[in-house]
Amino acid sequence: MALDPETFSLMKDAVSRFVRERLVPAEDIVEETNDVPEEIINEMRELGLFGLSIPEEYGGIGLNMSQECEIIHELCQASISFRSVIGTTVGIGSQGLVMTGTEEQKQEYLPRLASGEISSAFCLTEPESGSDAASLRTLAIKDGDSYVLNGTKRFITNALRAGMLTVMARTNPEKKGASGVSAFLVDPKTPGITISKADNKMGQRGTKTSDIIFEDVRISASSLMGGVEGQGFYTAMKVLDRGRLHLSSVSTGISQRILQEALNYAAERKQFGKPIGEFQLVQAMLADSQADLYASMSMTKDAARKYDDGEDIAMLAACCKMFTTEAAGRIADKAVQIHGGAGYMSEYKVERFYRDVRLLRLYEGTTQIQQLVIARNMLKAVNN
Ligand code: COS
């Protein structure tokens, strides 16, 4: 699946324009109100942004991974809080359903997700289970034609905005590891579900993460994703592999914006009688950041193309996630440094972006989890 090059190019131009004319001017409102204005979310719907990765036969735009990465890079030239509104629907919240859902499940949810009528959220993390995802405790116990869910999910992005939850829960409490986990498609309005108010975070204001508590939540057996028990963890891992490419393009997009802010400042700000960009120590910071950005964009492009060619990219996606998010941290840090004292002041955007990008190295697998995935895959190749 891919959009034809001509239509894709028009779409990319439209997203660029939207970023310049609508998103960048609204960044301060998002920061002040800790929310994304509803009219902007409506415009995202009209642009088709919720349906980027959903196949055309279900009403989406049907981009391939390379195209998705290009659009997300473009979108993330503005505050990455805007991307978060569509992020779970385009990425981790819907892709398990696209990959493994039954036809009936796809028909039920995908068209509404693609239009943006509803959003989705991916419910894996729990209070006691973060990096060690296979140890999750939420239970889904079969009872006749239903499953009964009990447990708590934590830091769930867009839980408050979602109309569909992809919930990973243990259907077989006897099996402690990955094979006891199944995935479910759950309506958040089902009785017994409580969604807490949004968490207070260091950055990315306007994004919404919350706890979700399931207390004796009865859902139909037909909510079991793909109709097969025991596949939930494997599906979650495949979804995260793909999600890590998506997040890499979030990193490259915002890195490019941050570097542009630093470059503009270096060209304008004068000290010792000339623009600070003429000093070699400032040039070194700009050059290191440019090389980081170029490497990040190149590796994301390469891994996305390989994903589209059907290759196993688990290791490459982890390399991209690790490198691009760490690079975004370095680029943001240097941008603050180039700004000097001004970089610490909230009236300059780099102060905010510095806080925003800190999360990139944590969610969808910390840098240390990516290292573990990379090294395990390297060793597996030697042992086979
Ligand atoms: N695709 C498909 N299957 C995969 C996979 C992948 N990318 N990675 C692992 N698996 C399979 C393994 O093959 C193994 O299968 P078996 O049960 O048949 O042996 C199973 O999943 C368990 O894998 P593993 O033994 O590697 O599991 P561990 O618990 O040791 O660790 C990690 C798995 C650490 C990689 C996983 O828990 C992880 O990614 N954690 C981070 C979770 C995360 O990103 N959370 C962020 C919040 S979600 S936004």
Short mmCIF file of C-alpha atoms and ligand atoms in Angstrom, two decimals:
data_model
loop_
_atom_site.label_atom_id
_atom_site.label_comp_id
_atom_site.label_asym_id
_atom_site.label_seq_id
_atom_site.Cartn_x
_atom_site.Cartn_y
_atom_site.Cartn_z
CA MET A 1 0.00 0.00 0.00
CA ALA A 2 1.25 3.46 -0.94
CA LEU A 3 -0.15 6.71 -2.24
CA ASP A 4 0.79 7.56 -5.84
CA PRO A 5 3.75 9.97 -5.96
CA GLU A 6 1.83 12.91 -7.44
CA THR A 7 -0.98 12.86 -4.86
CA PHE A 8 1.59 12.27 -2.14
CA SER A 9 3.56 15.32 -3.16
CA LEU A 10 0.38 17.45 -3.06
CA MET A 11 -0.41 16.09 0.39
CA LYS A 12 3.07 16.84 1.67
CA ASP A 13 2.79 20.43 0.41
CA ALA A 14 -0.60 20.78 2.10
CA VAL A 15 0.84 19.52 5.42
CA SER A 16 3.79 21.93 5.13
CA ARG A 17 1.43 24.82 4.56
CA PHE A 18 -0.77 23.72 7.48
CA VAL A 19 2.29 23.59 9.73
CA ARG A 20 3.46 27.07 8.70
CA GLU A 21 0.12 28.82 8.63
CA ARG A 22 -1.86 27.10 11.39
CA LEU A 23 0.30 25.05 13.75
CA VAL A 24 3.34 27.23 14.37
CA PRO A 25 1.17 30.29 15.16
CA ALA A 26 -0.90 28.16 17.60
CA GLU A 27 2.09 26.80 19.56
CA ASP A 28 1.80 29.38 22.34
CA ILE A 29 -1.93 28.73 22.83
CA VAL A 30 -1.19 25.01 23.27
CA GLU A 31 1.50 25.81 25.82
CA GLU A 32 -0.70 28.26 27.72
CA THR A 33 -3.90 26.19 27.75
CA ASN A 34 -2.27 22.75 27.90
CA ASP A 35 -4.61 21.69 25.11
CA VAL A 36 -4.83 21.59 21.34
CA PRO A 37 -7.66 23.84 20.10
CA GLU A 38 -10.65 21.93 18.76
CA GLU A 39 -10.65 23.87 15.48
CA ILE A 40 -7.10 22.68 14.80
CA ILE A 41 -8.12 19.07 15.50
CA ASN A 42 -10.99 19.55 13.03
CA GLU A 43 -8.58 20.83 10.40
CA MET A 44 -6.41 17.76 11.01
CA ARG A 45 -9.48 15.63 10.31
CA GLU A 46 -10.17 17.54 7.10
CA LEU A 47 -6.56 17.06 5.96
CA GLY A 48 -6.95 13.31 6.48
CA LEU A 49 -4.18 13.16 9.08
CA PHE A 50 -5.98 10.61 11.27
CA GLY A 51 -6.16 8.17 8.35
CA LEU A 52 -2.54 8.32 7.15
CA SER A 53 -1.71 4.68 7.85
CA ILE A 54 -5.16 3.14 7.43
CA PRO A 55 -5.69 1.29 4.13
CA GLU A 56 -7.78 3.03 1.50
CA GLU A 57 -10.44 0.29 1.50
CA TYR A 58 -11.29 1.34 5.06
CA GLY A 59 -11.41 5.04 4.25
CA GLY A 60 -7.79 5.92 5.06
CA ILE A 61 -5.05 7.42 2.91
CA GLY A 62 -3.00 4.25 2.86
CA LEU A 63 0.52 5.66 3.05
CA ASN A 64 3.40 3.24 3.19
CA MET A 65 5.94 3.59 6.01
CA SER A 66 8.35 5.77 4.01
CA GLN A 67 5.55 8.17 3.15
CA GLU A 68 4.23 8.17 6.72
CA CYS A 69 7.69 9.08 7.99
CA GLU A 70 7.94 11.96 5.50
CA ILE A 71 4.55 13.37 6.53
CA ILE A 72 5.29 12.99 10.25
CA HIS A 73 8.68 14.70 9.75
CA GLU A 74 6.86 17.58 8.06
CA LEU A 75 4.16 17.77 10.76
CA CYS A 76 6.77 17.82 13.51
CA GLN A 77 8.28 21.05 12.25
CA ALA A 78 5.74 22.43 14.71
CA SER A 79 5.40 21.57 18.41
CA ILE A 80 5.20 17.78 18.71
CA SER A 81 2.10 18.11 20.87
CA PHE A 82 0.09 18.52 17.64
CA ARG A 83 1.40 15.19 16.33
CA SER A 84 0.33 13.50 19.53
CA VAL A 85 -3.34 14.17 18.73
CA ILE A 86 -3.13 11.89 15.68
CA GLY A 87 -0.11 9.85 16.79
CA THR A 88 -1.83 6.96 18.52
CA THR A 89 -4.47 6.60 15.80
CA VAL A 90 -1.86 6.63 13.02
CA GLY A 91 0.58 4.47 14.95
CA ILE A 92 0.41 2.16 17.92
CA GLY A 93 -3.33 2.48 18.63
CA SER A 94 -4.59 1.26 15.25
CA GLN A 95 -1.83 -0.80 13.70
CA GLY A 96 -2.43 -3.97 15.71
CA LEU A 97 -5.95 -3.95 14.30
CA VAL A 98 -4.68 -3.31 10.77
CA MET A 99 -2.12 -6.13 11.10
CA THR A 100 -4.14 -8.81 12.86
CA GLY A 101 -7.81 -7.79 13.24
CA THR A 102 -10.65 -9.83 11.77
CA GLU A 103 -12.51 -8.34 8.81
CA GLU A 104 -15.49 -7.60 11.06
CA GLN A 105 -13.30 -5.77 13.59
CA LYS A 106 -11.64 -3.74 10.83
CA GLN A 107 -15.03 -2.76 9.39
CA GLU A 108 -16.25 -1.76 12.83
CA TYR A 109 -13.39 0.58 13.73
CA LEU A 110 -11.07 1.51 10.87
CA PRO A 111 -13.40 3.80 8.87
CA ARG A 112 -14.21 5.82 12.00
CA LEU A 113 -10.55 5.98 12.99
CA ALA A 114 -9.55 7.05 9.49
CA SER A 115 -12.02 9.94 9.43
CA GLY A 116 -10.99 11.06 12.91
CA GLU A 117 -14.52 10.52 14.22
CA ILE A 118 -12.85 8.48 16.96
CA SER A 119 -9.22 8.20 18.12
CA SER A 120 -7.47 5.20 19.52
CA ALA A 121 -5.09 4.51 22.38
CA PHE A 122 -2.59 1.71 22.98
CA CYS A 123 -2.84 0.23 26.49
CA LEU A 124 0.24 -1.79 27.38
CA THR A 125 2.06 -0.04 30.26
CA GLU A 126 0.92 -0.65 33.85
CA PRO A 127 2.02 0.64 37.26
CA GLU A 128 4.22 -2.44 37.77
CA SER A 129 5.04 -3.19 34.14
CA GLY A 130 6.89 -0.69 31.94
CA SER A 131 10.06 -1.86 30.21
CA ASP A 132 9.23 -5.42 31.25
CA ALA A 133 6.07 -5.39 29.17
CA ALA A 134 5.59 -9.18 29.20
CA SER A 135 5.00 -9.10 32.97
CA LEU A 136 1.73 -7.20 32.65
CA ARG A 137 -0.97 -8.09 35.19
CA THR A 138 -4.26 -6.86 33.76
CA LEU A 139 -6.53 -9.88 33.48
CA ALA A 140 -9.14 -10.77 30.86
CA ILE A 141 -10.92 -13.88 32.07
CA LYS A 142 -13.28 -15.70 29.73
CA ASP A 143 -16.83 -16.03 31.04
CA GLY A 144 -19.26 -17.53 28.53
CA ASP A 145 -19.48 -15.19 25.54
CA SER A 146 -17.60 -12.45 27.36
CA TYR A 147 -14.27 -11.54 28.86
CA VAL A 148 -14.07 -9.73 32.19
CA LEU A 149 -11.23 -7.18 32.46
CA ASN A 150 -9.57 -6.13 35.70
CA GLY A 151 -6.41 -4.05 36.09
CA THR A 152 -4.82 -0.64 35.65
CA LYS A 153 -3.01 0.85 32.66
CA ARG A 154 -0.66 3.80 33.11
CA PHE A 155 0.55 6.83 31.06
CA ILE A 156 -1.92 6.03 28.28
CA THR A 157 -1.62 8.69 25.58
CA ASN A 158 -4.96 9.99 24.31
CA ALA A 159 -7.00 7.84 26.70
CA LEU A 160 -9.20 10.89 27.31
CA ARG A 161 -9.67 11.47 23.58
CA ALA A 162 -10.08 7.83 22.54
CA GLY A 163 -13.13 6.03 21.16
CA MET A 164 -11.28 2.73 20.90
CA LEU A 165 -8.69 1.17 23.20
CA THR A 166 -6.29 -1.58 22.18
CA VAL A 167 -5.82 -3.32 25.52
CA MET A 168 -3.18 -5.95 26.24
CA ALA A 169 -4.36 -8.28 29.02
CA ARG A 170 -3.50 -11.71 30.36
CA THR A 171 -6.06 -14.31 29.30
CA ASN A 172 -4.08 -17.14 30.78
CA PRO A 173 -2.90 -16.33 34.33
CA GLU A 174 -1.04 -19.68 34.40
CA LYS A 175 1.29 -18.42 31.66
CA LYS A 176 3.35 -15.67 33.27
CA GLY A 177 5.23 -14.45 30.17
CA ALA A 178 4.46 -13.24 26.67
CA SER A 179 2.34 -16.18 25.50
CA GLY A 180 -0.36 -15.58 28.16
CA VAL A 181 -1.17 -12.11 26.78
CA SER A 182 -4.01 -11.28 24.38
CA ALA A 183 -5.14 -8.03 22.75
CA PHE A 184 -8.66 -6.61 22.91
CA LEU A 185 -10.54 -3.81 21.18
CA VAL A 186 -12.46 -1.98 23.88
CA ASP A 187 -14.94 0.88 23.87
CA PRO A 188 -13.81 3.26 26.64
CA LYS A 189 -17.46 3.97 27.53
CA THR A 190 -17.98 0.37 28.67
CA PRO A 191 -19.24 0.26 32.30
CA GLY A 192 -16.44 -0.33 34.80
CA ILE A 193 -13.84 1.78 32.96
CA THR A 194 -12.52 4.89 34.70
CA ILE A 195 -10.11 7.26 32.97
CA SER A 196 -8.19 9.53 35.32
CA LYS A 197 -7.59 13.21 34.65
CA ALA A 198 -4.57 14.02 32.49
CA ASP A 199 -1.11 13.66 34.07
CA ASN A 200 1.03 16.75 34.70
CA LYS A 201 4.19 16.40 32.63
CA MET A 202 7.57 18.08 32.21
CA GLY A 203 6.81 19.03 28.61
CA GLN A 204 4.68 18.25 25.57
CA ARG A 205 1.89 20.34 27.04
CA GLY A 206 -1.36 19.72 25.19
CA THR A 207 -0.74 15.99 25.03
CA LYS A 208 -2.96 13.90 27.27
CA THR A 209 -1.83 10.85 29.18
CA SER A 210 -3.88 9.17 31.90
CA ASP A 211 -4.41 6.04 33.92
CA ILE A 212 -7.21 3.72 32.87
CA ILE A 213 -8.78 1.54 35.53
CA PHE A 214 -10.74 -1.56 34.55
CA GLU A 215 -13.06 -2.92 37.24
CA ASP A 216 -15.08 -5.99 36.24
CA VAL A 217 -15.41 -4.66 32.71
CA ARG A 218 -17.47 -7.10 30.67
CA ILE A 219 -16.73 -7.09 26.95
CA SER A 220 -17.95 -9.39 24.21
CA ALA A 221 -15.71 -12.31 23.23
CA SER A 222 -15.75 -10.84 19.71
CA SER A 223 -13.53 -8.02 21.05
CA LEU A 224 -10.55 -10.39 21.11
CA MET A 225 -8.27 -8.96 18.42
CA GLY A 226 -7.91 -11.36 15.52
CA GLY A 227 -10.12 -13.85 17.40
CA VAL A 228 -7.04 -15.65 18.74
CA GLU A 229 -5.83 -15.75 22.34
CA GLY A 230 -2.15 -15.53 23.27
CA GLN A 231 -1.09 -13.27 20.38
CA GLY A 232 -1.33 -9.90 22.15
CA PHE A 233 2.29 -9.50 23.20
CA TYR A 234 3.68 -10.49 19.79
CA THR A 235 1.31 -8.07 18.09
CA ALA A 236 2.33 -5.33 20.56
CA MET A 237 6.00 -5.93 19.72
CA LYS A 238 5.33 -5.69 15.96
CA VAL A 239 3.31 -2.54 16.51
CA LEU A 240 6.16 -1.07 18.56
CA ASP A 241 8.74 -1.94 15.88
CA ARG A 242 6.71 0.08 13.42
CA GLY A 243 5.97 2.75 16.02
CA ARG A 244 9.69 3.25 16.60
CA LEU A 245 10.11 4.29 12.96
CA HIS A 246 7.20 6.68 13.33
CA LEU A 247 8.80 8.15 16.46
CA SER A 248 12.14 8.45 14.68
CA SER A 249 10.48 10.73 12.17
CA VAL A 250 8.96 12.72 15.04
CA SER A 251 12.55 13.16 16.26
CA THR A 252 13.92 14.19 12.88
CA GLY A 253 11.09 16.67 12.31
CA ILE A 254 11.40 18.47 15.60
CA SER A 255 15.21 18.32 15.43
CA GLN A 256 15.11 20.16 12.11
CA ARG A 257 12.87 22.85 13.60
CA ILE A 258 15.07 23.25 16.68
CA LEU A 259 18.21 23.52 14.58
CA GLN A 260 16.53 26.15 12.42
CA GLU A 261 15.71 28.15 15.57
CA ALA A 262 19.37 27.89 16.66
CA LEU A 263 20.64 28.85 13.22
CA ASN A 264 18.34 31.88 12.98
CA TYR A 265 19.46 33.03 16.42
CA ALA A 266 23.14 32.51 15.58
CA ALA A 267 22.73 34.61 12.45
CA GLU A 268 20.93 37.47 14.24
CA ARG A 269 22.39 37.70 17.71
CA LYS A 270 25.47 39.96 17.86
CA GLN A 271 28.25 39.81 20.45
CA PHE A 272 31.77 41.21 20.26
CA GLY A 273 30.59 43.23 17.27
CA LYS A 274 29.42 40.41 15.01
CA PRO A 275 26.78 37.68 14.73
CA ILE A 276 27.62 34.81 17.10
CA GLY A 277 27.34 32.40 14.14
CA GLU A 278 30.66 33.78 12.93
CA PHE A 279 32.46 32.37 15.97
CA GLN A 280 33.96 28.94 15.42
CA LEU A 281 32.78 27.48 18.73
CA VAL A 282 29.18 28.28 17.80
CA GLN A 283 29.79 26.92 14.31
CA ALA A 284 31.00 23.65 15.85
CA MET A 285 27.70 23.25 17.68
CA LEU A 286 25.72 24.00 14.52
CA ALA A 287 27.81 21.56 12.49
CA ASP A 288 27.51 18.72 15.02
CA SER A 289 23.74 19.21 15.08
CA GLN A 290 23.50 19.25 11.29
CA ALA A 291 25.47 15.99 11.07
CA ASP A 292 23.25 14.43 13.76
CA LEU A 293 20.15 15.49 11.86
CA TYR A 294 21.43 14.20 8.52
CA ALA A 295 22.36 10.83 10.05
CA SER A 296 18.96 10.61 11.77
CA MET A 297 17.06 11.36 8.56
CA SER A 298 19.17 8.97 6.50
CA MET A 299 18.79 6.01 8.81
CA THR A 300 15.05 6.53 9.29
CA LYS A 301 14.59 6.70 5.51
CA ASP A 302 16.61 3.53 5.00
CA ALA A 303 14.80 1.51 7.68
CA ALA A 304 11.36 2.70 6.51
CA ARG A 305 12.17 1.62 2.94
CA LYS A 306 13.27 -1.78 4.21
CA TYR A 307 10.02 -2.07 6.20
CA ASP A 308 8.09 -1.33 2.99
CA ASP A 309 10.11 -4.03 1.22
CA GLY A 310 8.93 -6.54 3.82
CA GLU A 311 12.23 -6.94 5.66
CA ASP A 312 12.40 -7.65 9.41
CA ILE A 313 13.38 -4.25 10.79
CA ALA A 314 13.12 -4.92 14.56
CA MET A 315 16.81 -4.21 15.07
CA LEU A 316 16.96 -1.29 12.63
CA ALA A 317 13.87 0.32 14.17
CA ALA A 318 15.54 0.12 17.58
CA CYS A 319 18.74 1.64 16.11
CA CYS A 320 16.69 4.48 14.62
CA LYS A 321 14.68 5.09 17.79
CA MET A 322 17.82 5.11 19.91
CA PHE A 323 19.92 7.31 17.62
CA THR A 324 17.32 9.82 16.48
CA THR A 325 15.88 10.49 19.94
CA GLU A 326 19.31 10.80 21.54
CA ALA A 327 20.30 13.11 18.65
CA ALA A 328 17.18 15.21 19.24
CA GLY A 329 18.31 15.59 22.87
CA ARG A 330 21.79 16.69 21.77
CA ILE A 331 20.42 19.11 19.18
CA ALA A 332 17.99 20.66 21.67
CA ASP A 333 20.73 20.99 24.27
CA LYS A 334 23.05 22.75 21.81
CA ALA A 335 20.21 25.01 20.66
CA VAL A 336 19.74 26.18 24.25
CA GLN A 337 23.51 26.68 24.55
CA ILE A 338 23.65 28.75 21.37
CA HIS A 339 20.84 30.93 22.73
CA GLY A 340 22.82 31.50 25.95
CA GLY A 341 20.72 32.86 28.82
CA ALA A 342 17.86 33.53 26.42
CA GLY A 343 17.62 29.78 25.80
CA TYR A 344 16.50 29.28 29.38
CA MET A 345 13.65 31.77 29.03
CA SER A 346 10.22 30.54 28.10
CA GLU A 347 9.68 33.31 25.54
CA TYR A 348 12.17 31.51 23.30
CA LYS A 349 10.86 28.30 21.77
CA VAL A 350 14.00 26.26 22.43
CA GLU A 351 13.32 26.18 26.18
CA ARG A 352 10.00 24.43 25.49
CA PHE A 353 11.37 22.13 22.79
CA TYR A 354 14.20 21.08 25.11
CA ARG A 355 11.60 19.86 27.61
CA ASP A 356 9.38 18.36 24.88
CA VAL A 357 12.06 16.16 23.31
CA ARG A 358 13.13 14.67 26.65
CA LEU A 359 10.19 12.29 26.44
CA LEU A 360 11.33 10.89 23.09
CA ARG A 361 14.09 8.91 24.81
CA LEU A 362 11.61 7.38 27.24
CA TYR A 363 8.35 6.37 25.59
CA GLU A 364 7.79 3.45 23.20
CA GLY A 365 10.87 1.88 24.77
CA THR A 366 13.67 3.72 26.57
CA THR A 367 17.11 4.07 24.97
CA GLN A 368 18.25 1.21 27.21
CA ILE A 369 15.48 -1.07 25.90
CA GLN A 370 16.53 -0.20 22.33
CA GLN A 371 20.12 -1.14 23.20
CA LEU A 372 18.89 -4.44 24.56
CA VAL A 373 16.83 -5.14 21.41
CA ILE A 374 19.76 -4.23 19.13
CA ALA A 375 22.29 -6.37 20.99
CA ARG A 376 19.94 -9.35 21.31
CA ASN A 377 19.29 -9.29 17.57
CA MET A 378 23.02 -9.07 16.85
CA LEU A 379 23.73 -12.06 19.07
CA LYS A 380 20.80 -14.02 17.62
CA ALA A 381 22.32 -13.60 14.16
CA VAL A 382 25.66 -14.99 15.41
CA ASN A 383 24.05 -17.93 17.20
CA ASN A 384 21.88 -18.95 14.23
N1 COS B 1 8.25 -9.03 16.96
C1 COS B 1 7.62 -10.19 17.18
N2 COS B 1 7.83 -10.95 18.29
C2 COS B 1 8.72 -10.51 19.17
C3 COS B 1 9.42 -9.30 19.01
C4 COS B 1 9.17 -8.56 17.83
N3 COS B 1 9.80 -7.41 17.60
N4 COS B 1 10.24 -9.12 20.06
C5 COS B 1 10.06 -10.17 20.87
N5 COS B 1 9.15 -11.02 20.33
C6 COS B 1 8.72 -12.30 20.87
C7 COS B 1 9.90 -13.19 21.13
O1 COS B 1 10.24 -13.95 19.99
C8 COS B 1 9.41 -14.09 22.26
O2 COS B 1 8.64 -15.13 21.69
P1 COS B 1 8.41 -16.55 22.45
O3 COS B 1 7.45 -16.29 23.56
O4 COS B 1 7.80 -17.41 21.39
O5 COS B 1 9.75 -17.01 22.90
C9 COS B 1 8.48 -13.17 23.03
O6 COS B 1 8.11 -12.10 22.15
C10 COS B 1 9.12 -12.59 24.26
O7 COS B 1 10.30 -11.94 23.81
P2 COS B 1 11.53 -11.74 24.76
O8 COS B 1 11.91 -13.05 25.36
O9 COS B 1 12.56 -10.98 24.01
O10 COS B 1 10.83 -10.85 25.89
P3 COS B 1 11.45 -10.08 27.10
O11 COS B 1 10.38 -10.01 28.09
O12 COS B 1 12.78 -10.59 27.48
O13 COS B 1 11.76 -8.57 26.51
C11 COS B 1 11.34 -6.50 25.40
C12 COS B 1 11.07 -7.99 25.48
C13 COS B 1 12.21 -5.93 26.50
C14 COS B 1 11.99 -6.23 24.06
C15 COS B 1 9.94 -5.89 25.46
O14 COS B 1 9.35 -6.15 26.73
C16 COS B 1 9.91 -4.41 25.18
O15 COS B 1 9.95 -3.99 24.03
N6 COS B 1 9.79 -3.62 26.25
C17 COS B 1 9.57 -2.22 26.11
C18 COS B 1 8.11 -1.98 26.04
C19 COS B 1 7.83 -0.62 25.57
O16 COS B 1 8.32 -0.16 24.54
N7 COS B 1 7.00 0.07 26.33
C20 COS B 1 6.66 1.40 26.00
C21 COS B 1 5.25 1.63 26.32
S1 COS B 1 4.19 1.24 25.05
S2 COS B 1 3.97 3.03 24.25
#
